Short mmCIF file of C-alpha atoms and ligand atoms in Angstrom, two decimals:
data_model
loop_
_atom_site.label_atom_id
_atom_site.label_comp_id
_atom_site.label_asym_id
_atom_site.label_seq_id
_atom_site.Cartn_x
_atom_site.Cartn_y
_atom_site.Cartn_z
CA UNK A 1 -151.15 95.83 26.04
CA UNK A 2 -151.87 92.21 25.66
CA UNK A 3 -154.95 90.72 27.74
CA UNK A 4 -156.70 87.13 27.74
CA UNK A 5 -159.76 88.11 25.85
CA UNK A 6 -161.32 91.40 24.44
CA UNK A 7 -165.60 91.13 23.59
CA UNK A 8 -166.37 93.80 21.02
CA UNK A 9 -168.70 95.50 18.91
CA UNK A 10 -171.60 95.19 21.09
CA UNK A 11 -174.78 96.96 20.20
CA UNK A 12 -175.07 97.82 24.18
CA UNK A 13 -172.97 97.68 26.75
CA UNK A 14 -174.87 98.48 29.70
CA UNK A 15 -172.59 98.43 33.10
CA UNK A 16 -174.43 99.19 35.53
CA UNK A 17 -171.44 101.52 37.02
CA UNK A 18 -171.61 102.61 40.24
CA UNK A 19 -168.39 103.43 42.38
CA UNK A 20 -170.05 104.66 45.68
CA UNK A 21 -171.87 102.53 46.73
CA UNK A 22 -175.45 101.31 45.44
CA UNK A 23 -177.70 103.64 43.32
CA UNK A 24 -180.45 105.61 44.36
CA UNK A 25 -183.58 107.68 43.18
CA UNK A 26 -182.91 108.93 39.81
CA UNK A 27 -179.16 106.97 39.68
CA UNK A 28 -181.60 104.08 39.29
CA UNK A 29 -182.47 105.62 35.57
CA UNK A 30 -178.76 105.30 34.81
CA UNK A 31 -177.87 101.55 33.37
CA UNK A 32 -174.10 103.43 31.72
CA UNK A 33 -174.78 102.25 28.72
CA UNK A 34 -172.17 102.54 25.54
CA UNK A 35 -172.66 101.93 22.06
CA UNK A 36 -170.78 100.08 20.14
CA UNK A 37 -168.93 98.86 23.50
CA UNK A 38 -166.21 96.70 24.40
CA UNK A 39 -164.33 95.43 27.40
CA UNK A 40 -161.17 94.19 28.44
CA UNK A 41 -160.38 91.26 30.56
CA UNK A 42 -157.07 89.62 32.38
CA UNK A 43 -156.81 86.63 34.70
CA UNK A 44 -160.94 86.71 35.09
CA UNK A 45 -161.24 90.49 35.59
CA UNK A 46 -162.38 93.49 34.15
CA UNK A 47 -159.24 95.93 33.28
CA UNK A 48 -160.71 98.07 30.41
CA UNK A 49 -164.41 99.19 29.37
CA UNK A 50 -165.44 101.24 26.75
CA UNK A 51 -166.14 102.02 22.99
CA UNK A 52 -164.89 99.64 20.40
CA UNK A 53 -162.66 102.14 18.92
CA UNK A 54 -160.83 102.95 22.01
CA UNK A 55 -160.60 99.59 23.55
CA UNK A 56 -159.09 98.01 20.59
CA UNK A 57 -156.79 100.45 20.14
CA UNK A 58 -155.44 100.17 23.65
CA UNK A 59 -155.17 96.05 23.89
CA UNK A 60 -154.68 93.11 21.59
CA UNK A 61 -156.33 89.96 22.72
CA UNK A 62 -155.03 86.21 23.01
CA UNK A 63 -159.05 85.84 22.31
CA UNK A 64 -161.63 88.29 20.56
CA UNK A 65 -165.36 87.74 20.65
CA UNK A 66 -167.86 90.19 18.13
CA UNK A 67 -170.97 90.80 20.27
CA UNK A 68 -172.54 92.37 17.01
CA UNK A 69 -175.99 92.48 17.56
CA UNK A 70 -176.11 91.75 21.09
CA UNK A 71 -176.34 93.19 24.87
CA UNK A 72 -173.77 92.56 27.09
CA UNK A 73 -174.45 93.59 30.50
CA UNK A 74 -173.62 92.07 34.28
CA UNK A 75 -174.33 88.64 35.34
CA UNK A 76 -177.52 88.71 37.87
CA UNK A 77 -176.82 88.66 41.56
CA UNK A 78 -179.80 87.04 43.35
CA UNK A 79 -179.58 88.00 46.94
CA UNK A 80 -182.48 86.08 48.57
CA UNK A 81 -183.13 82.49 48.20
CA UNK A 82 -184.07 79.14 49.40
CA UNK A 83 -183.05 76.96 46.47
CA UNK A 84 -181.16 74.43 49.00
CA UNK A 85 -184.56 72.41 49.92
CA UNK A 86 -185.97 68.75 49.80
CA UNK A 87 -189.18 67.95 47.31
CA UNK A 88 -191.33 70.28 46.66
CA UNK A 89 -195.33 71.92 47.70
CA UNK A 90 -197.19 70.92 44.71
CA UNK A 91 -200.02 70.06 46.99
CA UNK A 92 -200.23 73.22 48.58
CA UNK A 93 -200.12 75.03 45.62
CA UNK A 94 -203.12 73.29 44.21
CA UNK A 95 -204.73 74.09 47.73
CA UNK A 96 -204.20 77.94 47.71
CA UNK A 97 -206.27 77.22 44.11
CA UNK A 98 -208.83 75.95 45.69
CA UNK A 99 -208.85 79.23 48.15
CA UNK A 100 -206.58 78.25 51.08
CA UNK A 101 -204.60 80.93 51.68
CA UNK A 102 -200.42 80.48 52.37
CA UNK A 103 -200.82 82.11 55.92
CA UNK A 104 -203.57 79.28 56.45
CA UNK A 105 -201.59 76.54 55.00
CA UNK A 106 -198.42 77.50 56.97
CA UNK A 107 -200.72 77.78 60.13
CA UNK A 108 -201.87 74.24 59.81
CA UNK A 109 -198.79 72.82 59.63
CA UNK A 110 -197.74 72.79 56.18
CA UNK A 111 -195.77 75.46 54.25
CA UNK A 112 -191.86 75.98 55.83
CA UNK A 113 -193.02 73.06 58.14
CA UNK A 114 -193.69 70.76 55.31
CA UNK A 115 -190.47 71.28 53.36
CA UNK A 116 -188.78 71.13 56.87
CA UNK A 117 -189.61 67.54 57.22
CA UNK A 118 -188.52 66.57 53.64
CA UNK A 119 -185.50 68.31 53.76
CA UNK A 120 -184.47 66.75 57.66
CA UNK A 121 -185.42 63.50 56.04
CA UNK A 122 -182.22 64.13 52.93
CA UNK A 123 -178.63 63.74 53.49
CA UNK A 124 -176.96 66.12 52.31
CA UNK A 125 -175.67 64.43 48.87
CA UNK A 126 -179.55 64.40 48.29
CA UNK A 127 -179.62 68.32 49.31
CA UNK A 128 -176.57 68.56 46.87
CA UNK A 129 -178.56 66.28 43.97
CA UNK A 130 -181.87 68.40 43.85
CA UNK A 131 -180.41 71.56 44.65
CA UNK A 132 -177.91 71.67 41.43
CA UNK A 133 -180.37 71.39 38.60
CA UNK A 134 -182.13 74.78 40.12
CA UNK A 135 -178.80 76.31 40.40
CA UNK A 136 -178.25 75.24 36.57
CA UNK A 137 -181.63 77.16 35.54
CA UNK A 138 -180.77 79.65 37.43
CA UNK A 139 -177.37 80.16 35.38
CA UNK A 140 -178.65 79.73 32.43
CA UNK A 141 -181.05 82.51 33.12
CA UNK A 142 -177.97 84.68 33.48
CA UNK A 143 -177.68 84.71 37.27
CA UNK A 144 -173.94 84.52 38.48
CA UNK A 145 -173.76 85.26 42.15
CA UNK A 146 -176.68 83.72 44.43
CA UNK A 147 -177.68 84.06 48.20
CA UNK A 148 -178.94 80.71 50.03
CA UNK A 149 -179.98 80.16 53.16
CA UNK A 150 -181.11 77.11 55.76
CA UNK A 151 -183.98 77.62 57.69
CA UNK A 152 -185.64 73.81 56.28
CA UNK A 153 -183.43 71.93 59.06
CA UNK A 154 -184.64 74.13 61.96
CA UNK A 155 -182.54 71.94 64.28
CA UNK A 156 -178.74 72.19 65.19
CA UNK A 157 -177.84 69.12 62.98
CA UNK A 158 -180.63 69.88 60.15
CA UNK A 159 -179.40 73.01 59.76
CA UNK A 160 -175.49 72.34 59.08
CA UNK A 161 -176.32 70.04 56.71
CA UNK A 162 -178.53 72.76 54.73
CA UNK A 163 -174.99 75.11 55.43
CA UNK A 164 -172.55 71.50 54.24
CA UNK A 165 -174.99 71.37 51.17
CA UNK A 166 -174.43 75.08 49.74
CA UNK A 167 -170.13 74.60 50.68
CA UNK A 168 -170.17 71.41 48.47
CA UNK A 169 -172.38 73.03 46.04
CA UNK A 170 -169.89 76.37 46.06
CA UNK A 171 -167.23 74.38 45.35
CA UNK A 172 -168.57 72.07 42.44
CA UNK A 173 -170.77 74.92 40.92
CA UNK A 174 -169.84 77.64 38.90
CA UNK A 175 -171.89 80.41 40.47
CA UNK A 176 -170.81 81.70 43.30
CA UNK A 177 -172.94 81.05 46.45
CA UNK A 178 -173.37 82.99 49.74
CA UNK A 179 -174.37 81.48 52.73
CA UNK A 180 -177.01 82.68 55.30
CA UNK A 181 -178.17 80.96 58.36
CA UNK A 182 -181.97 81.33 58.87
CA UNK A 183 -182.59 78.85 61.83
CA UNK A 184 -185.59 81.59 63.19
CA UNK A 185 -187.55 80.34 59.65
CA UNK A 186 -189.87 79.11 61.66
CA UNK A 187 -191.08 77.32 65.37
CA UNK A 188 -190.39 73.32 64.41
CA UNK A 189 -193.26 71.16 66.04
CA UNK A 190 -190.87 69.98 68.91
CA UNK A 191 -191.37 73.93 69.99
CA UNK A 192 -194.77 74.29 69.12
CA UNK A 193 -196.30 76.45 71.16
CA UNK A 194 -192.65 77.87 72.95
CA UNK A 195 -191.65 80.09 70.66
CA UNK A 196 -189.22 81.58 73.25
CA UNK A 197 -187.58 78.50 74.12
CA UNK A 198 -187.01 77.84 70.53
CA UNK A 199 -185.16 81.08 70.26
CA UNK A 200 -182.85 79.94 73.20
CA UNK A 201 -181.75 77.20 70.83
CA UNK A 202 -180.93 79.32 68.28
CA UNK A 203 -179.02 81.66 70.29
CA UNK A 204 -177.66 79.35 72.76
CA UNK A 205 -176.85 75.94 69.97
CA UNK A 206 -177.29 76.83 66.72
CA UNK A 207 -175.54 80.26 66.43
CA UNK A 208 -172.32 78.95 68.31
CA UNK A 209 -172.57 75.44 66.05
CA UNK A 210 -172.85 77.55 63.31
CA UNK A 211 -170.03 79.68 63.96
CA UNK A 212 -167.60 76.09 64.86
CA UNK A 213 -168.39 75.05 61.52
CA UNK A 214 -168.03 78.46 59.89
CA UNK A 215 -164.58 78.90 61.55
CA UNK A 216 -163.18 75.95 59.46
CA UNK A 217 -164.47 76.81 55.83
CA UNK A 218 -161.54 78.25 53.34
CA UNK A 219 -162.12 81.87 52.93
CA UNK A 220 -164.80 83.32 50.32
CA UNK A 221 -164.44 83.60 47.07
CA UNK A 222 -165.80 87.09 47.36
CA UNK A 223 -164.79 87.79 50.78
CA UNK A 224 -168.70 87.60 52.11
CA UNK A 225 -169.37 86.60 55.16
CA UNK A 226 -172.08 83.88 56.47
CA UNK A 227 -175.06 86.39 57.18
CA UNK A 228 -177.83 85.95 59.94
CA UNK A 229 -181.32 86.41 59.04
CA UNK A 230 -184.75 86.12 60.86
CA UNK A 231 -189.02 85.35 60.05
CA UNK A 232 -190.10 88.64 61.45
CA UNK A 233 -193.56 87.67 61.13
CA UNK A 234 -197.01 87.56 62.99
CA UNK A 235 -196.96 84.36 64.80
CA UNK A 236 -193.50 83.32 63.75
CA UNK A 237 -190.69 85.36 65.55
CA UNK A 238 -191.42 89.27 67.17
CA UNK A 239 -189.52 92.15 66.60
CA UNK A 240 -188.05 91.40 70.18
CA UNK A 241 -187.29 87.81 69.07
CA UNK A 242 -185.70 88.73 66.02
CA UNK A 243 -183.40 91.06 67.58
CA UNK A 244 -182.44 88.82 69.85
CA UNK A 245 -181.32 86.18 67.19
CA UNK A 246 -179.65 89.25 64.99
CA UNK A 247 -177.69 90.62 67.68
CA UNK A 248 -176.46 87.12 68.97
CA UNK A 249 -174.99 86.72 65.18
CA UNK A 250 -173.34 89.88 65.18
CA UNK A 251 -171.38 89.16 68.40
CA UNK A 252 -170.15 86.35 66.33
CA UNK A 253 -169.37 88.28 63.31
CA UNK A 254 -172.21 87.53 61.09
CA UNK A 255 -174.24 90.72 59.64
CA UNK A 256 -178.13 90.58 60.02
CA UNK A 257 -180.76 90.52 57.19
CA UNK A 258 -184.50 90.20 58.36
CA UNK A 259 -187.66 88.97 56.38
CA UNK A 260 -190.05 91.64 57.27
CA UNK A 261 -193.46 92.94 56.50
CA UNK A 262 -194.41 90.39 54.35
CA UNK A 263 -197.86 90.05 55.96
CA UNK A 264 -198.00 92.19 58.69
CA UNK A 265 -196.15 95.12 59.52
CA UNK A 266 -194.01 94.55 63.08
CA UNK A 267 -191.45 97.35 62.71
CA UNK A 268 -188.93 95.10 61.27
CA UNK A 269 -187.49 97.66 58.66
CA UNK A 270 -187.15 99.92 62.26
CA UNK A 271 -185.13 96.81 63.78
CA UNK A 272 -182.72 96.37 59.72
CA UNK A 273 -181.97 100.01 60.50
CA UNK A 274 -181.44 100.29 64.12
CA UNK A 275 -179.38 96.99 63.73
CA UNK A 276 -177.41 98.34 60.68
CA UNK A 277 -178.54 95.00 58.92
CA UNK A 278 -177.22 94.57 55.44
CA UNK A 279 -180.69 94.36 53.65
CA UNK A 280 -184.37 93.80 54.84
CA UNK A 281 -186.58 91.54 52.11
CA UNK A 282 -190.17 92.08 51.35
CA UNK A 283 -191.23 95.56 52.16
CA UNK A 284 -195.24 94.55 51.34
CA UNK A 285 -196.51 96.63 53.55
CA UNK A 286 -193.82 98.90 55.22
CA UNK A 287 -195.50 102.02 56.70
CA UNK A 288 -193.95 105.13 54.95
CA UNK A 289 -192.50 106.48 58.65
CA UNK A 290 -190.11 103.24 57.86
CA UNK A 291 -189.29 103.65 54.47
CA UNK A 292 -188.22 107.32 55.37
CA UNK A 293 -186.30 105.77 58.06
CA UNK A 294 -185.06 103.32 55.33
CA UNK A 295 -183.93 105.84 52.53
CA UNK A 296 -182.09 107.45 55.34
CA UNK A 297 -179.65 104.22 56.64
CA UNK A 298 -177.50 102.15 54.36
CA UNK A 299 -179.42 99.20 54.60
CA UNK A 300 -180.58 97.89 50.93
CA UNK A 301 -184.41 96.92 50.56
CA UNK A 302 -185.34 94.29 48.73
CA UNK A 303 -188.57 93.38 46.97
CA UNK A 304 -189.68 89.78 45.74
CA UNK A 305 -192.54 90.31 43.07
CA UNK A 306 -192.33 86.74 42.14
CA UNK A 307 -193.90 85.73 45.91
CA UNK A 308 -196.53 88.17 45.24
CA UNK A 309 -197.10 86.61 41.78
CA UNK A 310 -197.09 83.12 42.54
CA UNK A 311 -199.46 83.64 45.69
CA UNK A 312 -201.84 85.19 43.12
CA UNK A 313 -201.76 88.05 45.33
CA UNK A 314 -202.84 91.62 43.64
CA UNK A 315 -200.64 93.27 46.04
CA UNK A 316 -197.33 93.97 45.45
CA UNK A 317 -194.43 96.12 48.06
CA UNK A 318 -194.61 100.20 46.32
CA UNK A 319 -191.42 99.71 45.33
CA UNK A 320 -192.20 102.77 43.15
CA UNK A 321 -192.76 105.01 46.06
CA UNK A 322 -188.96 102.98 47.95
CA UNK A 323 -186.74 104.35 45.30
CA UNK A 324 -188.43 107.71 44.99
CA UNK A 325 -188.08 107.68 48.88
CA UNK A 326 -184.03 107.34 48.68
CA UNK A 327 -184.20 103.38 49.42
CA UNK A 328 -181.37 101.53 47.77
CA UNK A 329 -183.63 99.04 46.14
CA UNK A 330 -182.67 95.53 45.13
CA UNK A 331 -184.79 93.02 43.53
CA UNK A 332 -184.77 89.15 44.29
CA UNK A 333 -186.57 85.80 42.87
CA UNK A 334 -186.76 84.69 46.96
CA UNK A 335 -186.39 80.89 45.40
CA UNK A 336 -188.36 78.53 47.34
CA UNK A 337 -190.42 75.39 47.18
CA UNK A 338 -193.74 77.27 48.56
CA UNK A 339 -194.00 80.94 48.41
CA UNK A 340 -191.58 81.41 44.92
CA UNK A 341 -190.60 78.75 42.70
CA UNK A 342 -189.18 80.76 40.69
CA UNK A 343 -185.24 80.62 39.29
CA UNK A 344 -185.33 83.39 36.65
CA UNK A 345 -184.41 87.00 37.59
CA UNK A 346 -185.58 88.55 34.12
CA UNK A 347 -188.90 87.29 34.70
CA UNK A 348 -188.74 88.83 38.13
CA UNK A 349 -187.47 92.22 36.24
CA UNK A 350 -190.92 92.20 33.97
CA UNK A 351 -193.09 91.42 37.33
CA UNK A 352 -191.28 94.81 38.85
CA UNK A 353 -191.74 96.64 35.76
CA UNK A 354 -195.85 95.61 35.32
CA UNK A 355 -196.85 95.97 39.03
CA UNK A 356 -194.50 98.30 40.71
CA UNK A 357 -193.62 100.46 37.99
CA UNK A 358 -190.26 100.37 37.93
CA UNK A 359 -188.45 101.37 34.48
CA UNK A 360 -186.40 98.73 32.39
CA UNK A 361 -183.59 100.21 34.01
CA UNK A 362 -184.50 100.58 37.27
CA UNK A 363 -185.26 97.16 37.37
CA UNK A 364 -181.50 96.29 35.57
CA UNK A 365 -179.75 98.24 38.56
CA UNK A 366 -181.61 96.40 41.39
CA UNK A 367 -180.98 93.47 39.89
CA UNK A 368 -176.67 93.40 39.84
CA UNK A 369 -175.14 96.57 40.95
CA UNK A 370 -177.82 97.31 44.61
CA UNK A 371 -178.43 93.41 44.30
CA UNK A 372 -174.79 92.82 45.02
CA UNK A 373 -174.42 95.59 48.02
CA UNK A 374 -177.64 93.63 49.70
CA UNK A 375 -174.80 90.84 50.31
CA UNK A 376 -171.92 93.23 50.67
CA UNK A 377 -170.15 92.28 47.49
CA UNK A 378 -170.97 95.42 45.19
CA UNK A 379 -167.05 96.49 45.26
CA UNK A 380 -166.53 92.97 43.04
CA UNK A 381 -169.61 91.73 41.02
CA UNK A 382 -172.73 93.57 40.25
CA UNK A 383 -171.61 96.35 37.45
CA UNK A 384 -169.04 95.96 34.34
CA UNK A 385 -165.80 98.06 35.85
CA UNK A 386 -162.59 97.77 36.11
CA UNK A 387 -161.09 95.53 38.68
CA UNK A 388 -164.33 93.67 38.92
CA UNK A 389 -164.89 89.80 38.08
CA UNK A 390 -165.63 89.55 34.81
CA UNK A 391 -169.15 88.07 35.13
CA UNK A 392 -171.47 89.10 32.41
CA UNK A 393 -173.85 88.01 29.84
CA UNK A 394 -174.48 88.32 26.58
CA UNK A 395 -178.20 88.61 25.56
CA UNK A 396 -179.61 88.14 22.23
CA UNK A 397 -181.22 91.63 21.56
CA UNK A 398 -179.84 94.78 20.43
CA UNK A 399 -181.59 96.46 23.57
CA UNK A 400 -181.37 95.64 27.24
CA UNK A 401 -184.81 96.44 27.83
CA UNK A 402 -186.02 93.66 25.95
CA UNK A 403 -184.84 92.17 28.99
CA UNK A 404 -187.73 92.93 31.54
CA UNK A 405 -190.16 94.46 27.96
CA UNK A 406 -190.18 89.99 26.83
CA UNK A 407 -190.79 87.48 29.41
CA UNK A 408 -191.16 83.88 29.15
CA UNK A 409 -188.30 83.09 27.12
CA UNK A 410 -184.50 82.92 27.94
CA UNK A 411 -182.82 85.92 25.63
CA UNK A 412 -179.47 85.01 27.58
CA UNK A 413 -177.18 83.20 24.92
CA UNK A 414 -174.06 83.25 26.94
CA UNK A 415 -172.85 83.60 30.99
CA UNK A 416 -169.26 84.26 31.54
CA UNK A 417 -168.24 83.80 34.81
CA UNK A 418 -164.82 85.17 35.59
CA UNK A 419 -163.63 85.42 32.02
CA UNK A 420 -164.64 81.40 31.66
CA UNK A 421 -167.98 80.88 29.43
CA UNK A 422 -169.97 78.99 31.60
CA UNK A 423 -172.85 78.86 29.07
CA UNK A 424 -172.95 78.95 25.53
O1 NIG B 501 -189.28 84.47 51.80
N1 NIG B 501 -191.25 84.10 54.30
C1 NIG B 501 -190.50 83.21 54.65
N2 NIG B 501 -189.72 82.50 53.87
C2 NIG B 501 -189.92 82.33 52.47
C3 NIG B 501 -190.90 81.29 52.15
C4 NIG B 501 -190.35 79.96 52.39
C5 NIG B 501 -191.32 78.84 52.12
O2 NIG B 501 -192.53 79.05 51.93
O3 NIG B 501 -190.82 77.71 52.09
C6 NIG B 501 -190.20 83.65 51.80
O4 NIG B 501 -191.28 83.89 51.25
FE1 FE B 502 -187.41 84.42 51.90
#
């Protein structure tokens, strides 16, 4: 049989296979990797993976690429960021090295609050403008499907903008981008002090604006929906609050994902289960009552070791003690101007492996195959199988551990994003 292109001969191919769903306990040890591999693709998908030997003897190729020498494994699937933001916290992150902490910084102030006002201040051709050259780092650090979400405009108007920036940069961008509204980020200083009212706006305005302007985009690429997500957070929105906002998006069709426990435990991963929320993000200091509870649902946890890191924090979420719980586990950079500014997903994978003790491929898995069913897209990106997009990478090392075992360098040479290279 005749396909577009056929990529050989590779020292690895690691697929991160999964057909039911996302991968659990020892699963996670599992990367399904073949030596000597090669894979089929037609019209921008997968149709055949496997040895060399058989592949080639099955298909000829309009185009053949030797991956001698190299990995070639699944694009990264990022599924919690801020990247769509105005300036940046430079200033605060010299403060916090001076000893203020980020829970004192956002307190006064500063923090979500301060990027808020930068980014209400851009139109959103300036949203578009700074936004793309993270997006490009991002890429070239082998990431190929990417979450965003608002929560910088924290007003009705603000906050379509942030959604108008990530449709104009899905359409001129070749990752592919997922939209999530997070208008409960955080109170805006109009609201300070009536936290409640604020919540009214959210559910009252900005969940039915958000659904007007949702109801005239062209279909995903991927099929995802826009997802609503919430600051469960001492002093930013209660567990009551947050299900408040959660459930109001799921009467309009969007599924929930929460921030919770990232300081302070308010039952949050209790609320992601009871809700049946997609994923819940953070997991610092989740009590082990709720990761039972977790391990138990089908909601996907996800863990952000690069917040932890850049808040020079010595505490990291047990992510250890999540997957040998049962917890789908997913890992994330979290992208943002204050608590992560960080773009690269291997360097995430290295953070995971030093300080929660996750194995090279433990930390592979949760990075495309469970990263991809924490936004609901795991039955077409995430793993190398057939009738999946053909978005993959080929990384200069003859081992994919040398993915999360190096860090600091870039040992992605090429991205292919449906069968087009879209680096190198
Ligand atoms: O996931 N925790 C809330 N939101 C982000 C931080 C955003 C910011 O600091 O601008 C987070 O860490
Ligand atoms: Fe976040």
């Amino acid at each position: 049989m005749k396909v577009d292109v056929i990529i050989k001969n590779a020292d690895q191919l690691v697929t991160c296979a999964s057909p039911d769903g996302p991968k659990r306990g020892l699963a996670m040890l599992d990367v399904g990797e073949i030596q000597n591999g090669a894979l089929a693709i037609e019209e921008g998908d997968i149709v055949a993976v496997g040895n060399t030997g058989e592949i080639m003897s099955a298909y000829t190729a309009r185009e053949e690429l030797d991956a001698s020498g190299k990995v070639v494994c699944p694009g990264f699937v990022d599924p919690h960021t801020h990247v769509v933001y105005a300036g940046d916290r430079i200033a605060e992150f010299e403060m916090r090295i001076r000893g203020q902490s980020y829970v004192e910084i956002m307190e006064s102030g500063g923090g979500i609050l301060s990027s808020m006002r930068a980014t209400r201040a851009a139109p959103v051709g300036q949203l578009v403008a700074e936004t793309r050259p993270r997006l490009d780092s991002m890429l070239a650090l082998g990431t190929t499907t990417v979450e965003i979400k608002t929560g910088y405009g924290l007003d009705t108007r603000s906050e379509l903008t942030m959604l108008q920036a990530i449709a104009d940069l899905s359409v001129s961008h070749p990752l592919d981008l997922i939209a999530t509204f997070l208008g409960a980020h955080s109170v805006p200083p109009e609201y300070a002090g009536q936290t409640e009212a604020y919540v009214d706006l959210v559910v009252e305005e900005m969940l039915p604006a958000v659904k007007t302007w949702s109801d005239k985009q062209p279909p995903h690429a991927l099929g995802a929906p826009l997802f609503c997500d919430v600051f469960c957070e001492a002093n930013v929105f209660s567990r009551e609050q947050s299900k408040r906002v959660l459930q109001a998006g799921q009467m309009l069709g969007f599924p929930a994902k929460i921030h919770a426990d990232e300081f302070e435990n308010l039952g949050g991963v209790s609320l992601a289960v009871e809700l049946g929320a997609i994923s819940v993000d953070h997991l610092d200091v989740t009590p082990s009552h709720e990761v039972a509870q977790l391990a138990q649902s089908d909601t996907v946890g996800v863990v952000l070791p690069a917040v932890n890191f850049n808040l020079g924090s010595h505490h990291f979420a047990d992510a250890r003690a999540l997957i040998d719980a049962g917890v789908a586990l997913a890992l994330s950079t979290d992208i943002n101007p204050g608590s992560a500014p960080c773009p690269s997903m291997p360097l995430v994978m290295a953070l995971a492996c030093r300080y929660q003790h996750l194995l090279p491929a433990e930390a592979l898995n949760a990075s495309t195959i469970n990263a991809a069913h924490a936004l609901g897209v795991g039955h077409k990106v995430g793993s190398l199988e057939v009738g999946k997009q053909a978005d993959l990478l080929i990384v200069d090392c003859n081992d994919y551990r040398h993915l999360a075992y190096q860090f600091g360098g870039n040992l992605v040479e090429r991205v292919m994003k449906r069968s087009r290279f879209v680096k190198g």
